[in-house]
Short mmCIF file of C-alpha atoms and ligand atoms in Angstrom, two decimals:
data_model
loop_
_atom_site.label_atom_id
_atom_site.label_comp_id
_atom_site.label_asym_id
_atom_site.label_seq_id
_atom_site.Cartn_x
_atom_site.Cartn_y
_atom_site.Cartn_z
CA UNK A 1246 51.91 -46.56 32.35
CA UNK A 1247 48.18 -46.38 32.84
CA UNK A 1248 47.38 -48.21 36.04
CA UNK A 1249 43.62 -48.26 35.85
CA UNK A 1250 40.39 -46.63 34.76
CA UNK A 1251 39.29 -45.33 38.12
CA UNK A 1252 36.03 -43.49 38.14
CA UNK A 1253 36.79 -40.93 40.86
CA UNK A 1254 40.18 -40.03 42.28
CA UNK A 1255 40.45 -38.08 45.51
CA UNK A 1256 43.76 -36.41 46.27
CA UNK A 1257 44.28 -36.31 50.04
CA UNK A 1258 43.32 -38.80 52.75
CA UNK A 1259 42.76 -36.28 55.52
CA UNK A 1260 39.36 -36.25 57.19
CA UNK A 1261 37.85 -34.21 54.32
CA UNK A 1262 39.13 -36.54 51.59
CA UNK A 1263 38.02 -39.69 53.35
CA UNK A 1264 34.56 -38.29 54.12
CA UNK A 1265 34.16 -37.40 50.43
CA UNK A 1266 35.34 -40.91 49.55
CA UNK A 1267 32.85 -42.43 51.96
CA UNK A 1268 29.83 -40.56 50.60
CA UNK A 1269 30.76 -41.37 47.01
CA UNK A 1270 31.50 -45.03 47.74
CA UNK A 1271 28.18 -45.32 49.60
CA UNK A 1272 26.53 -43.97 46.44
CA UNK A 1273 28.08 -46.84 44.50
CA UNK A 1274 30.88 -44.94 42.78
CA UNK A 1275 34.33 -46.39 42.26
CA UNK A 1276 36.66 -44.27 44.39
CA UNK A 1277 40.43 -44.23 44.79
CA UNK A 1278 42.04 -42.03 47.42
CA UNK A 1279 45.67 -41.05 46.90
CA UNK A 1280 47.85 -39.73 49.72
CA UNK A 1281 51.59 -39.36 50.17
CA UNK A 1282 51.43 -40.49 53.83
CA UNK A 1283 48.33 -42.45 54.83
CA UNK A 1284 44.81 -42.18 56.22
CA UNK A 1285 44.54 -39.14 58.50
CA UNK A 1286 48.24 -39.05 59.22
CA UNK A 1287 48.79 -35.29 58.93
CA UNK A 1288 46.71 -32.33 60.13
CA UNK A 1289 43.65 -34.53 60.60
CA UNK A 1290 45.54 -36.77 63.01
CA UNK A 1291 46.43 -34.40 65.83
CA UNK A 1292 43.77 -31.71 66.08
CA UNK A 1293 41.76 -30.75 69.14
CA UNK A 1294 38.99 -33.29 68.39
CA UNK A 1295 36.07 -30.85 68.60
CA UNK A 1296 32.85 -31.07 66.66
CA UNK A 1297 32.57 -27.32 67.08
CA UNK A 1298 29.12 -26.94 65.54
CA UNK A 1299 28.53 -23.67 67.42
CA UNK A 1300 31.82 -22.12 66.30
CA UNK A 1301 30.25 -20.02 63.55
CA UNK A 1302 31.95 -16.63 63.93
CA UNK A 1303 34.41 -15.75 61.16
CA UNK A 1304 38.01 -15.57 62.41
CA UNK A 1305 38.26 -11.95 61.22
CA UNK A 1306 35.68 -11.15 63.86
CA UNK A 1307 36.21 -13.59 66.70
CA UNK A 1308 37.80 -11.14 69.14
CA UNK A 1309 40.74 -10.76 66.77
CA UNK A 1310 40.79 -6.99 66.54
CA UNK A 1311 40.66 -6.79 70.33
CA UNK A 1312 43.34 -9.37 70.98
CA UNK A 1313 45.67 -9.40 67.95
CA UNK A 1314 47.98 -6.46 68.82
CA UNK A 1315 48.63 -7.86 72.33
CA UNK A 1316 49.08 -11.39 71.00
CA UNK A 1317 51.57 -10.36 68.31
CA UNK A 1318 53.81 -8.74 70.91
CA UNK A 1319 54.41 -12.12 72.59
CA UNK A 1320 56.73 -14.22 70.38
CA UNK A 1321 55.28 -17.46 71.82
CA UNK A 1322 51.74 -16.08 72.15
CA UNK A 1323 48.50 -17.25 70.53
CA UNK A 1324 49.20 -15.49 67.20
CA UNK A 1325 52.53 -15.12 65.49
CA UNK A 1326 53.84 -14.10 62.10
CA UNK A 1327 57.53 -14.70 61.38
CA UNK A 1328 58.72 -11.31 59.99
CA UNK A 1329 60.42 -12.94 56.97
CA UNK A 1330 57.04 -14.44 55.92
CA UNK A 1331 55.13 -11.17 56.12
CA UNK A 1332 55.68 -10.04 52.48
CA UNK A 1333 54.33 -13.37 51.19
CA UNK A 1334 51.42 -13.26 53.62
CA UNK A 1335 50.43 -9.62 52.97
CA UNK A 1336 47.81 -10.24 50.21
CA UNK A 1337 46.09 -12.91 52.34
CA UNK A 1338 46.17 -10.63 55.40
CA UNK A 1339 44.62 -7.84 53.38
CA UNK A 1340 41.76 -10.11 52.29
CA UNK A 1341 41.41 -11.35 55.88
CA UNK A 1342 41.02 -7.79 57.17
CA UNK A 1343 38.48 -6.98 54.44
CA UNK A 1344 36.51 -10.08 55.42
CA UNK A 1345 35.93 -8.38 58.79
CA UNK A 1346 33.78 -5.60 57.25
CA UNK A 1347 30.18 -5.73 58.58
CA UNK A 1348 28.54 -6.80 55.30
CA UNK A 1349 31.06 -9.53 54.48
CA UNK A 1350 31.12 -10.76 58.06
CA UNK A 1351 27.32 -11.10 58.14
CA UNK A 1352 27.31 -13.03 54.85
CA UNK A 1353 30.11 -15.34 56.05
CA UNK A 1354 28.31 -15.90 59.35
CA UNK A 1355 25.07 -16.93 57.62
CA UNK A 1356 26.98 -19.26 55.29
CA UNK A 1357 28.89 -20.80 58.20
CA UNK A 1358 25.64 -21.38 60.12
CA UNK A 1359 24.11 -23.21 57.14
CA UNK A 1360 27.20 -25.39 56.75
CA UNK A 1361 27.32 -26.13 60.49
CA UNK A 1362 23.67 -27.23 60.60
CA UNK A 1363 24.38 -29.61 57.76
CA UNK A 1364 27.65 -30.65 59.44
CA UNK A 1365 25.93 -31.79 62.61
CA UNK A 1366 23.20 -33.71 60.78
CA UNK A 1367 25.68 -35.37 58.42
CA UNK A 1368 28.16 -36.35 61.15
CA UNK A 1369 25.43 -37.94 63.26
CA UNK A 1370 24.23 -39.93 60.25
CA UNK A 1371 27.72 -40.92 59.14
CA UNK A 1372 28.65 -42.00 62.68
CA UNK A 1373 25.59 -44.26 62.77
CA UNK A 1374 26.37 -45.77 59.36
CA UNK A 1375 30.04 -46.34 60.22
CA UNK A 1376 29.32 -47.57 63.78
CA UNK A 1377 31.57 -44.81 65.20
CA UNK A 1378 28.94 -43.22 67.45
CA UNK A 1379 30.63 -44.62 70.62
CA UNK A 1380 33.58 -42.32 69.80
CA UNK A 1381 31.40 -39.23 70.41
CA UNK A 1382 31.48 -37.28 73.70
CA UNK A 1383 28.49 -35.04 74.30
CA UNK A 1384 29.57 -33.15 77.40
CA UNK A 1385 29.81 -29.63 75.98
CA UNK A 1386 32.64 -27.14 76.38
CA UNK A 1387 33.61 -24.61 79.03
CA UNK A 1388 35.09 -21.31 77.89
CA UNK A 1389 36.95 -19.42 80.62
CA UNK A 1390 37.66 -15.72 81.24
CA UNK A 1391 40.17 -14.14 83.56
CA UNK A 1392 38.63 -10.67 83.78
CA UNK A 1393 35.26 -8.99 83.57
CA UNK A 1394 36.62 -7.01 80.58
CA UNK A 1395 37.44 -10.23 78.72
CA UNK A 1396 33.99 -11.64 79.47
CA UNK A 1397 32.27 -8.42 78.36
CA UNK A 1398 34.28 -8.44 75.12
CA UNK A 1399 32.97 -11.95 74.37
CA UNK A 1400 29.30 -10.96 74.71
CA UNK A 1401 28.68 -9.56 71.20
CA UNK A 1402 29.86 -12.91 69.79
CA UNK A 1403 27.53 -14.84 72.09
CA UNK A 1404 24.65 -12.56 71.10
CA UNK A 1405 25.35 -13.32 67.45
CA UNK A 1406 25.27 -17.05 68.16
CA UNK A 1407 22.00 -16.62 70.05
CA UNK A 1408 20.46 -15.13 66.89
CA UNK A 1409 21.06 -18.50 65.24
CA UNK A 1410 19.62 -20.54 68.09
CA UNK A 1411 22.94 -21.70 69.55
CA UNK A 1412 22.48 -22.54 73.24
CA UNK A 1413 24.93 -21.48 75.97
CA UNK A 1414 24.94 -20.51 79.61
CA UNK A 1415 27.17 -17.86 81.21
CA UNK A 1416 28.57 -18.92 84.56
CA UNK A 1417 29.62 -16.97 87.62
CA UNK A 1418 32.89 -17.73 89.39
CA UNK A 1419 31.27 -19.86 92.10
CA UNK A 1420 29.68 -22.14 89.44
CA UNK A 1421 32.91 -22.96 87.59
CA UNK A 1422 34.06 -25.78 89.86
CA UNK A 1423 30.79 -27.62 89.20
CA UNK A 1424 31.78 -27.84 85.53
CA UNK A 1425 35.52 -28.37 86.10
CA UNK A 1426 37.03 -28.97 89.53
CA UNK A 1427 40.68 -28.00 90.01
CA UNK A 1428 40.69 -24.73 88.04
CA UNK A 1429 42.99 -21.90 89.10
CA UNK A 1430 41.34 -19.10 91.08
CA UNK A 1431 42.23 -16.62 88.33
CA UNK A 1432 39.12 -17.48 86.29
CA UNK A 1433 36.25 -15.15 87.11
CA UNK A 1434 33.60 -16.12 84.55
CA UNK A 1435 32.81 -18.91 82.14
CA UNK A 1436 30.44 -19.93 79.35
CA UNK A 1437 29.13 -23.48 79.04
CA UNK A 1438 28.08 -24.62 75.55
CA UNK A 1439 26.04 -27.82 75.86
CA UNK A 1440 25.88 -28.61 72.11
CA UNK A 1441 29.68 -28.69 71.71
CA UNK A 1442 30.90 -32.22 71.15
CA UNK A 1443 34.28 -33.88 71.03
CA UNK A 1444 35.47 -37.23 69.78
CA UNK A 1445 37.68 -39.79 71.44
CA UNK A 1446 40.59 -39.31 68.99
CA UNK A 1447 40.56 -37.69 65.53
CA UNK A 1448 43.08 -40.06 63.99
CA UNK A 1449 41.22 -43.13 65.23
CA UNK A 1450 37.91 -41.69 64.05
CA UNK A 1451 39.43 -41.03 60.60
CA UNK A 1452 40.72 -44.57 60.35
CA UNK A 1453 37.37 -46.01 61.48
CA UNK A 1454 35.50 -43.96 58.87
CA UNK A 1455 37.98 -45.18 56.30
CA UNK A 1456 37.32 -48.83 57.20
CA UNK A 1457 33.65 -48.12 56.53
CA UNK A 1458 34.55 -46.55 53.16
CA UNK A 1459 36.69 -49.56 52.29
CA UNK A 1460 33.72 -51.76 53.14
CA UNK A 1461 31.81 -49.78 50.49
CA UNK A 1462 34.60 -50.44 47.96
CA UNK A 1463 36.89 -47.39 48.29
CA UNK A 1464 40.58 -48.04 47.60
CA UNK A 1465 43.80 -46.37 48.72
CA UNK A 1466 46.96 -45.67 46.70
CA UNK A 1467 50.11 -44.36 48.41
CA UNK A 1468 51.85 -41.67 46.39
CA UNK A 1469 52.34 -37.97 45.87
CA UNK A 1470 50.30 -36.37 43.11
CA UNK A 1471 52.53 -34.17 40.95
CA UNK A 1472 50.23 -33.34 38.06
CA UNK A 1473 46.55 -33.46 37.12
CA UNK A 1474 45.89 -33.10 33.39
CA UNK A 1475 42.85 -33.30 31.13
CA UNK A 1476 43.42 -35.84 28.33
CA UNK A 1477 40.89 -37.12 25.78
CA UNK A 1478 37.79 -36.25 27.78
CA UNK A 1479 39.22 -37.78 30.95
CA UNK A 1480 41.70 -36.75 33.58
CA UNK A 1481 45.17 -38.10 34.16
CA UNK A 1482 46.64 -38.05 37.64
CA UNK A 1483 50.41 -38.43 37.68
CA UNK A 1484 52.22 -39.53 40.80
CA UNK A 1485 55.76 -38.32 41.47
CA UNK A 1486 56.63 -42.00 41.94
CA UNK A 1487 55.96 -42.54 38.21
CA UNK A 1488 52.51 -44.14 38.20
CA UNK A 1489 49.62 -42.61 36.22
CA UNK A 1490 45.96 -43.09 37.13
CA UNK A 1491 43.05 -42.22 34.86
CA UNK A 1492 39.82 -40.77 36.22
CA UNK A 1493 36.51 -39.31 35.11
CA UNK A 1494 36.44 -36.94 38.07
CA UNK A 1495 39.11 -35.70 40.45
CA UNK A 1496 38.51 -34.18 43.88
CA UNK A 1497 41.28 -32.10 45.40
CA UNK A 1498 41.14 -32.47 49.19
CA UNK A 1499 44.83 -32.00 49.87
CA UNK A 1500 44.45 -29.71 52.89
CA UNK A 1501 46.98 -26.87 53.10
CA UNK A 1502 48.64 -28.03 49.85
CA UNK A 1503 45.50 -27.93 47.72
CA UNK A 1504 46.14 -24.54 46.11
CA UNK A 1505 49.35 -25.88 44.58
CA UNK A 1506 47.31 -28.43 42.60
CA UNK A 1507 44.48 -25.96 41.87
CA UNK A 1508 46.98 -23.54 40.36
CA UNK A 1509 48.06 -26.21 37.83
CA UNK A 1510 44.53 -26.35 36.50
CA UNK A 1511 44.12 -22.62 36.27
CA UNK A 1512 42.63 -21.52 39.63
CA UNK A 1513 44.48 -19.15 41.93
CA UNK A 1514 43.02 -19.65 45.38
CA UNK A 1515 44.37 -17.62 48.31
CA UNK A 1516 44.98 -20.54 50.64
CA UNK A 1517 47.36 -20.01 53.55
CA UNK A 1518 48.21 -22.18 56.46
CA UNK A 1519 47.56 -21.35 60.09
CA UNK A 1520 50.01 -23.66 61.76
CA UNK A 1521 48.90 -24.94 65.15
CA UNK A 1522 50.73 -26.75 67.96
CA UNK A 1523 49.91 -29.02 70.83
CA UNK A 1524 51.15 -31.55 73.37
CA UNK A 1525 49.31 -34.79 74.09
CA UNK A 1526 49.83 -35.87 77.69
CA UNK A 1527 49.06 -39.30 79.15
CA UNK A 1528 45.34 -39.80 79.82
CA UNK A 1529 45.82 -39.64 83.62
CA UNK A 1530 47.45 -36.17 83.48
CA UNK A 1531 44.27 -34.58 84.86
CA UNK A 1532 40.64 -35.47 85.47
CA UNK A 1533 39.17 -33.28 82.73
CA UNK A 1534 35.37 -33.20 82.57
CA UNK A 1535 35.00 -31.65 79.11
CA UNK A 1536 36.91 -29.52 76.62
CA UNK A 1537 38.20 -26.30 78.21
CA UNK A 1538 38.64 -23.24 76.00
CA UNK A 1539 40.99 -20.40 76.92
CA UNK A 1540 40.12 -17.98 74.12
CA UNK A 1541 42.19 -15.17 75.62
CA UNK A 1542 45.24 -17.42 75.24
CA UNK A 1543 44.23 -19.11 71.96
CA UNK A 1544 44.29 -22.71 73.14
CA UNK A 1545 42.11 -25.54 74.44
CA UNK A 1546 42.50 -28.69 76.51
CA UNK A 1547 40.67 -31.78 75.27
CA UNK A 1548 40.09 -35.08 77.04
CA UNK A 1549 40.76 -37.87 74.53
CA UNK A 1550 40.57 -41.61 74.96
CA UNK A 1551 44.27 -41.62 74.03
CA UNK A 1552 45.44 -38.74 76.25
CA UNK A 1553 44.93 -35.14 77.22
CA UNK A 1554 45.61 -32.70 74.39
CA UNK A 1555 46.77 -29.17 75.21
CA UNK A 1556 47.15 -26.77 72.31
CA UNK A 1557 46.02 -24.42 69.61
CA UNK A 1558 47.71 -21.11 68.63
CA UNK A 1559 48.10 -19.71 65.15
CA UNK A 1560 51.43 -19.28 63.39
CA UNK A 1561 51.09 -17.75 59.94
CA UNK A 1562 54.39 -19.15 58.77
CA UNK A 1563 53.79 -21.05 55.50
CA UNK A 1564 54.44 -24.65 54.54
CA UNK A 1565 58.24 -24.83 54.66
CA UNK A 1566 59.47 -23.36 57.95
CA UNK A 1567 60.45 -26.02 60.55
CA UNK A 1568 58.15 -26.35 63.58
CA UNK A 1569 58.93 -24.26 66.66
CA UNK A 1570 57.91 -26.55 69.50
CA UNK A 1571 58.61 -23.83 72.03
CA UNK A 1572 55.00 -22.91 71.16
CA UNK A 1573 53.75 -26.29 72.40
CA UNK A 1574 55.75 -25.82 75.60
CA UNK A 1575 54.46 -22.28 76.15
CA UNK A 1576 50.84 -23.50 76.06
CA UNK A 1577 51.64 -26.42 78.33
CA UNK A 1578 53.22 -24.02 80.87
CA UNK A 1579 50.07 -21.90 80.82
CA UNK A 1580 47.88 -25.00 81.15
CA UNK A 1581 49.80 -25.91 84.31
CA UNK A 1582 49.02 -22.47 85.73
CA UNK A 1583 45.36 -22.79 84.81
CA UNK A 1584 45.05 -26.35 86.18
CA UNK A 1585 47.62 -26.48 88.99
CA UNK A 1586 47.17 -30.25 89.43
CA UNK A 1587 48.04 -31.02 85.78
CA UNK A 1588 50.86 -33.54 85.37
CA UNK A 1589 52.93 -32.22 82.46
CA UNK A 1590 55.39 -35.11 82.08
CA UNK A 1591 55.45 -37.63 79.24
CA UNK A 1592 53.86 -35.45 76.53
CA UNK A 1593 54.16 -35.77 72.74
CA UNK A 1594 54.49 -32.55 70.75
CA UNK A 1595 52.85 -31.98 67.38
CA UNK A 1596 52.31 -29.33 64.74
CA UNK A 1597 49.63 -29.30 62.03
CA UNK A 1598 48.77 -27.13 59.05
CA UNK A 1599 45.27 -25.66 59.14
CA UNK A 1600 44.26 -24.92 55.52
CA UNK A 1601 42.77 -21.43 55.75
CA UNK A 1602 41.02 -19.04 53.43
CA UNK A 1603 40.78 -15.36 54.36
CA UNK A 1604 36.98 -15.35 54.81
CA UNK A 1605 37.05 -18.43 57.12
CA UNK A 1606 34.88 -20.42 54.69
CA UNK A 1607 36.09 -23.50 52.83
CA UNK A 1608 36.14 -23.93 49.08
CA UNK A 1609 33.54 -26.51 47.99
CA UNK A 1610 32.81 -26.51 44.28
CA UNK A 1611 33.97 -27.09 40.74
CA UNK A 1612 37.25 -25.89 39.25
CA UNK A 1613 36.88 -22.91 36.93
CA UNK A 1614 38.26 -24.41 33.75
CA UNK A 1615 37.79 -28.16 34.20
CA UNK A 1616 34.27 -29.09 35.23
CA UNK A 1617 35.35 -32.60 36.22
CA UNK A 1618 37.69 -31.34 38.94
CA UNK A 1619 36.14 -30.49 42.32
CA UNK A 1620 37.63 -28.71 45.30
CA UNK A 1621 37.08 -29.59 48.94
CA UNK A 1622 39.57 -27.72 51.08
CA UNK A 1623 40.28 -24.66 53.20
CA UNK A 1624 38.31 -25.56 56.34
CA UNK A 1625 40.82 -23.81 58.61
CA UNK A 1626 40.03 -24.42 62.27
CA UNK A 1627 36.95 -26.50 61.46
CA UNK A 1628 37.94 -29.28 59.06
CA UNK A 1629 37.02 -32.09 61.40
CA UNK A 1630 33.68 -30.49 62.23
CA UNK A 1631 32.75 -29.83 58.61
CA UNK A 1632 34.19 -32.93 56.92
CA UNK A 1633 30.99 -34.98 56.73
CA UNK A 1634 28.98 -32.02 55.38
CA UNK A 1635 31.69 -31.45 52.78
CA UNK A 1636 31.58 -35.12 51.82
CA UNK A 1637 27.82 -34.88 51.38
CA UNK A 1638 28.09 -31.70 49.26
CA UNK A 1639 30.83 -33.13 47.06
CA UNK A 1640 28.69 -36.21 46.50
CA UNK A 1641 25.75 -33.96 45.52
CA UNK A 1642 27.93 -32.08 43.02
CA UNK A 1643 29.59 -35.16 41.52
CA UNK A 1644 26.25 -36.96 41.11
CA UNK A 1645 24.71 -33.84 39.58
CA UNK A 1646 22.14 -33.48 42.36
CA UNK A 1647 20.97 -30.22 43.92
CA UNK A 1648 23.39 -29.45 46.77
CA UNK A 1649 21.98 -29.69 50.28
CA UNK A 1650 22.77 -26.00 50.93
CA UNK A 1651 23.49 -22.96 48.77
CA UNK A 1652 27.10 -23.34 47.66
CA UNK A 1653 27.61 -19.80 46.33
CA UNK A 1654 29.45 -18.58 49.49
CA UNK A 1655 31.85 -21.52 49.16
CA UNK A 1656 32.54 -21.10 45.45
CA UNK A 1657 36.17 -21.39 44.32
CA UNK A 1658 35.44 -18.46 42.02
CA UNK A 1659 34.55 -16.05 44.87
CA UNK A 1660 38.04 -14.55 45.16
C1 LIG B 244 46.17 -27.45 66.52
C2 LIG B 244 44.95 -27.71 65.68
C3 LIG B 244 43.74 -27.96 66.30
C4 LIG B 244 42.60 -28.17 65.54
N1 LIG B 244 41.43 -28.48 66.16
C5 LIG B 244 40.30 -28.73 65.44
C6 LIG B 244 39.10 -29.10 66.08
O1 LIG B 244 39.05 -29.29 67.30
N2 LIG B 244 37.99 -29.27 65.31
C7 LIG B 244 38.02 -29.11 63.96
O2 LIG B 244 36.99 -29.24 63.32
N3 LIG B 244 39.18 -28.82 63.31
C8 LIG B 244 40.32 -28.63 64.02
N4 LIG B 244 41.49 -28.30 63.40
C9 LIG B 244 41.48 -28.14 61.95
C10 LIG B 244 41.49 -29.48 61.24
O3 LIG B 244 42.48 -30.32 61.80
C11 LIG B 244 41.76 -29.28 59.75
O4 LIG B 244 40.88 -28.32 59.22
C12 LIG B 244 41.55 -30.58 59.01
O5 LIG B 244 42.34 -31.60 59.57
C13 LIG B 244 41.90 -30.43 57.54
O6 LIG B 244 41.64 -31.67 56.95
P1 LIG B 244 41.99 -31.92 55.43
O7 LIG B 244 41.53 -33.26 55.11
O8 LIG B 244 41.50 -30.76 54.62
O9 LIG B 244 43.58 -31.78 55.37
P2 LIG B 244 44.74 -32.75 55.92
O10 LIG B 244 44.36 -33.46 57.13
O11 LIG B 244 45.98 -31.91 55.95
O12 LIG B 244 44.86 -33.81 54.78
C14 LIG B 244 45.39 -33.49 53.52
C15 LIG B 244 46.13 -34.69 53.01
O13 LIG B 244 46.54 -34.41 51.67
C16 LIG B 244 47.78 -35.02 51.48
N5 LIG B 244 48.44 -34.38 50.33
C17 LIG B 244 48.72 -33.07 50.16
N6 LIG B 244 49.26 -32.86 48.95
C18 LIG B 244 49.31 -34.07 48.35
C19 LIG B 244 49.78 -34.51 47.08
N7 LIG B 244 50.28 -33.65 46.17
N8 LIG B 244 49.71 -35.83 46.79
C20 LIG B 244 49.20 -36.72 47.70
N9 LIG B 244 48.76 -36.35 48.91
C21 LIG B 244 48.80 -35.04 49.22
C22 LIG B 244 48.52 -34.84 52.79
O14 LIG B 244 49.49 -35.85 52.92
C23 LIG B 244 47.38 -34.99 53.80
O15 LIG B 244 47.30 -36.30 54.29
C24 LIG B 244 42.66 -28.11 64.13
C25 LIG B 244 43.88 -27.89 63.51
C26 LIG B 244 45.03 -27.71 64.26
C27 LIG B 244 46.34 -27.51 63.57
#
């Protein structure tokens, strides 16, 4: 059955898919978003809520080499790889390590900076247009260090950010309580980043943006896309539930599952998932002044309107393995040590699938063999931050306009 002659179909109603839908609907295009669950119900629902515009360092650099061996030794530590998954992961890991070479790292850094500048401008504009600006917190972030060695190891990264005009201020021990009262004595240094922003709740923001998109005419269809096929100069999107939807253009924004659809249309994209965990505590669990970042332990604590979210970590364990919520508990136990007054009762545990490419850059561009299919996925740790910029860039591509930034570093064909 052909259920319609939709102009543009977007697969995936995570924050990236709905931002793309919003920009295209605002441009007057007929947009249908298809998702098997709902609007921002998966990875985009439970993340750490940061607009991390200053987080420009590629993961292959970001202290990884220094920390990874120690982290891997702790089964519930910030980084884990289930041994049985290692053979499947090996090609991605190899590319990840190569992405850490000086030349590739520098290129990825410059590309990330250009995307982040666009990201900030686009989010501020989109928040105005969708009346979501009250959901923004502009109180910066506080990164904390337990030793002078850890602080010193962070300095090259801060110097790199300084090159791109990112503001920060290093703090001595006696200044920390001004930025966050109630911290454990074990923290000796800190860095305050004033331009770091958070939002009141990522799921609520996603749903509010979607209401704006709906107001511009975007529609939602519940279903799981099984197949995307070219047919008679158009595209046919088949749902596993039996329905077929026709489209002139299709955008794949299916998060950590996107490569499965891209492979059907001839593109092999090395997408992996970095699974992350957290616990959301009741809002009165602690009087948190801003987002706290414990880089040495791979997690953050975020004050949300809906609670206090404690989590992070990376588990390179694929899409099928059941969640191991001992990871959420391990971070909560540490958070209690770092903030002795934290009330840890009444939390809700969660796991999400970061969609990650080995060079820490997303894929934003056209499919190799079918010019009417576009990709918008692989934002890893930064999908919330970069969603509005991605929506803008996808709109530029679909409308045949010059993209707002050079898209070569984000090309699906770069692998
Ligand atoms: C613990 C954690 C903390 C994080 N913190 C931050 C942060 O503070 N700031 C930040 O910027 N980013 C953060 N991230 C990353 C961010 O959450 C992701 O990059 C982002 O949510 C990805 O959005 P997406 O739209 O690409 O994918 P998703 O949100 O996963 O959406 C993809 C959608 O596609 C749907 N789908 C998949 N396949 C199909 C199919 N075949 N048919 C129909 N539907 C399909 C899924 O149901 C899903 O709804 C964090 C991630 C984690 C795990």
